[in-house]
Coordinates of C-alpha atoms in Angstrom, one line a residue:
X203 CA 22.6 34.4 -21.0
X204 CA 23.1 31.6 -18.5
X205 CA 20.9 28.5 -18.5
X206 CA 20.0 26.4 -15.5
X207 CA 21.7 23.0 -15.2
X208 CA 19.2 21.7 -12.5
X209 CA 18.7 18.0 -12.7
X210 CA 15.0 17.7 -13.0
X211 CA 15.0 14.1 -11.8
X212 CA 16.7 15.2 -8.6
X213 CA 15.4 18.7 -7.8
X214 CA 16.0 18.3 -4.1
X215 CA 19.6 17.2 -4.7
X216 CA 19.2 14.0 -2.7
X217 CA 21.6 11.9 -4.8
X218 CA 24.6 13.5 -3.1
X219 CA 23.2 12.5 0.3
X220 CA 22.6 8.9 -0.5
X221 CA 25.1 6.0 -0.1
X222 CA 25.7 3.3 -2.7
X223 CA 23.3 0.8 -1.2
X224 CA 20.5 3.4 -1.0
X225 CA 21.1 4.5 -4.6
X226 CA 21.1 0.8 -5.7
X227 CA 17.8 0.3 -3.9
X228 CA 16.3 3.4 -5.4
X229 CA 17.1 2.2 -8.9
X230 CA 15.7 -1.2 -8.2
X231 CA 12.4 0.3 -7.0
X232 CA 12.4 2.9 -9.8
X233 CA 12.8 0.2 -12.4
X234 CA 9.9 -1.8 -10.9
X235 CA 7.7 1.3 -10.8
X236 CA 8.5 2.1 -14.5
X237 CA 8.0 -1.5 -15.7
X238 CA 5.1 -2.7 -13.5
X239 CA 3.1 0.3 -12.2
X240 CA 3.3 3.1 -14.7
X241 CA 2.1 1.1 -17.7
X242 CA -0.8 -0.4 -15.8
X243 CA -2.1 2.1 -13.2
X244 CA -4.5 3.9 -15.5
X245 CA -6.2 0.6 -16.4
X246 CA -6.3 -0.5 -12.8
X247 CA -7.9 2.8 -11.9
X248 CA -10.5 2.6 -14.7
X249 CA -11.4 -1.0 -13.8
X250 CA -11.4 -0.1 -10.0
X251 CA -9.3 -3.1 -9.2
X252 CA -6.3 -3.8 -7.0
X253 CA -4.2 -6.5 -8.8
X254 CA -4.0 -9.4 -6.4
X255 CA -0.7 -10.5 -7.9
X256 CA 1.0 -7.2 -7.0
X257 CA 1.6 -7.8 -3.2
X258 CA 3.7 -10.9 -3.9
X259 CA 5.7 -8.9 -6.4
X260 CA 6.2 -6.1 -3.9
X261 CA 7.2 -8.7 -1.3
X262 CA 9.8 -10.1 -3.7
X263 CA 11.0 -6.5 -4.3
X264 CA 11.6 -6.3 -0.5
X265 CA 9.5 -3.3 0.3
X266 CA 6.8 -4.8 2.6
X267 CA 7.7 -4.2 6.3
X268 CA 11.2 -3.4 5.0
X269 CA 12.2 -1.4 8.1
X270 CA 11.4 -4.3 10.5
X271 CA 13.9 -6.8 11.7
X272 CA 13.4 -10.6 11.7
X273 CA 10.4 -12.7 10.8
X274 CA 11.3 -12.6 7.2
X275 CA 11.5 -8.8 7.1
X276 CA 14.3 -7.0 5.2
X277 CA 15.6 -4.9 8.1
X278 CA 16.3 -1.9 6.0
X279 CA 17.1 1.6 7.3
X280 CA 14.6 4.5 7.6
X281 CA 16.3 6.3 4.8
X282 CA 16.1 3.2 2.5
X283 CA 12.4 2.9 3.4
X284 CA 11.9 6.6 2.5
X285 CA 13.7 6.3 -0.8
X286 CA 11.6 3.2 -1.8
X287 CA 8.4 5.0 -0.8
X288 CA 9.3 8.1 -2.8
X289 CA 9.9 6.0 -5.9
X290 CA 6.6 4.1 -5.5
X291 CA 4.8 7.4 -4.8
X292 CA 6.1 8.8 -8.1
X293 CA 4.4 5.9 -9.9
X294 CA 1.1 5.9 -7.9
X295 CA 0.1 7.2 -4.5
X296 CA -2.3 4.3 -3.9
X297 CA 0.4 1.6 -4.4
X298 CA 2.7 3.5 -2.1
X299 CA -0.2 3.7 0.5
X300 CA -0.7 0.0 0.3
X301 CA 3.0 -0.6 1.1
X302 CA 2.8 1.9 4.0
X303 CA -0.3 0.5 5.5
X304 CA 1.0 -3.1 5.2
X305 CA 4.4 -2.3 6.6
X306 CA 4.2 0.7 8.8
X307 CA 0.7 0.1 10.3
X308 CA -0.4 -3.5 10.2
X309 CA 3.0 -5.3 10.3
X310 CA 4.6 -2.8 12.7
X311 CA 1.7 -3.2 15.2
X312 CA 2.1 -7.0 15.2
X313 CA 5.9 -6.7 15.3
X314 CA 5.8 -4.4 18.3
X315 CA 2.9 -5.7 20.4
X316 CA 2.0 -9.1 19.0
X317 CA 2.8 -12.4 20.8
X318 CA 5.7 -14.5 19.5
X319 CA 3.1 -16.9 18.0
X320 CA 1.4 -14.0 16.1
X321 CA 4.7 -12.7 14.8
X322 CA 5.8 -16.1 13.5
X323 CA 2.3 -16.8 12.1
X324 CA 1.7 -13.6 10.2
X325 CA 4.8 -11.5 9.6
X326 CA 6.8 -13.7 7.3
X327 CA 3.8 -14.2 5.0
X328 CA 2.9 -10.5 5.2
X329 CA 6.5 -9.6 4.2
X330 CA 6.2 -11.9 1.3
X331 CA 2.9 -10.4 0.2
X332 CA 1.1 -13.6 0.7
X333 CA -1.2 -12.0 3.4
X334 CA -2.6 -8.5 3.3
X335 CA -3.1 -6.6 6.5
X336 CA -5.2 -3.6 7.5
X337 CA -5.2 -1.2 10.5
X338 CA -8.7 -0.5 11.9
X339 CA -8.5 2.6 14.1
X340 CA -10.8 5.2 12.5
X341 CA -14.4 5.4 13.8
X342 CA -17.5 7.2 12.6
X343 CA -17.7 9.5 15.6
X344 CA -14.1 9.5 16.8
X345 CA -12.2 9.8 13.6
X346 CA -8.6 8.7 14.1
X347 CA -8.4 9.9 17.7
X348 CA -7.6 6.8 19.9
X349 CA -8.6 8.7 23.0
X350 CA -12.2 9.1 21.7
X351 CA -12.7 5.5 20.5
X352 CA -16.0 3.9 21.4
X353 CA -15.1 0.3 20.3
X354 CA -14.7 -2.0 23.3
X355 CA -13.1 -5.4 23.7
X356 CA -13.8 -7.6 26.7
X357 CA -12.4 -10.9 27.7
X358 CA -14.6 -14.0 27.2
X359 CA -13.5 -16.6 29.6
X360 CA -10.5 -16.9 31.8
X361 CA -6.9 -18.1 31.5
X362 CA -4.7 -18.3 28.5
X363 CA -7.4 -19.7 26.3
X364 CA -9.8 -16.8 26.9
X365 CA -11.0 -15.1 23.7
X366 CA -12.2 -11.6 23.1
X367 CA -15.7 -10.1 22.4
X368 CA -15.4 -7.0 20.3
X369 CA -18.2 -4.4 19.9
X370 CA -17.9 -1.2 17.9
X371 CA -17.8 0.3 14.5
X372 CA -14.9 1.2 12.2
X373 CA -15.0 3.3 9.0
X374 CA -12.7 4.2 6.2
X375 CA -10.3 1.4 6.8
X376 CA -8.0 1.1 3.8
X377 CA -7.6 -2.5 2.5
X378 CA -10.2 -3.9 4.9
X379 CA -12.2 -5.4 1.9
X380 CA -9.2 -7.4 0.8
X381 CA -7.4 -8.0 4.1
X382 CA -6.4 -11.4 5.5
X383 CA -5.3 -10.0 8.8
X384 CA -6.9 -7.1 10.7
X385 CA -5.3 -5.0 13.4
X386 CA -8.3 -3.6 15.4
X387 CA -7.9 -1.0 18.0
X388 CA -10.3 -0.9 21.0
X389 CA -10.7 0.0 24.6
X390 CA -10.6 -2.8 27.2
X391 CA -11.7 -3.3 30.8
X392 CA -8.3 -2.2 31.9
X393 CA -8.9 1.2 30.4
X394 CA -6.1 0.9 27.9
X395 CA -6.1 1.0 24.1
X396 CA -5.4 -2.5 22.9
X397 CA -4.3 -4.0 19.6
X398 CA -6.4 -7.1 18.7
X399 CA -5.2 -9.2 15.9
X400 CA -7.3 -11.7 14.0
X401 CA -7.6 -13.3 10.5
X402 CA -10.2 -11.4 8.5
X403 CA -12.7 -13.7 6.8
X404 CA -12.9 -12.7 3.1
X405 CA -16.7 -12.9 3.1
X406 CA -17.0 -10.3 5.8
X407 CA -18.4 -6.9 4.6

């Protein structure tokens, strides 16, 4: 009678598809997950806390905005990002979600559409885990459909120093309660959907 020799730690047979740098990164993130996340996640869950020291540790690990180039970001490949996310997900989905919201949503929006000043101001510190970002798209009546957004931002003043006045409601925004930087999506007078970046006061609800 034959017995299966399937490697239960690699049921998708991904190892053979990964290069040496990708495997090295995977082991690094796996070790972090085993040592830092798995032993503590049940307690964090029961206490309903997000450990504020963890973002800096994830920044040191190099997984925040890891697919972005410049501004203190690691500039890793999409495959490396996927491998890191898979290992974090194996430890806890919430921690992996934090990494994804920070890097793929908040940081990517600033990296792609932010001014040079905004990129220099926020991205290095977000990559280091010193600042936490959130991505405010979802609304009570529109869900996550940008074409149905009711939030509206209008210019207040003229010239380069003009600010914005934002009106609207956002709901179910992950990390909003602990964010230092918010990326808020809204309509404008030009009829386009705009990204609007601002520091988020900690005392805001």
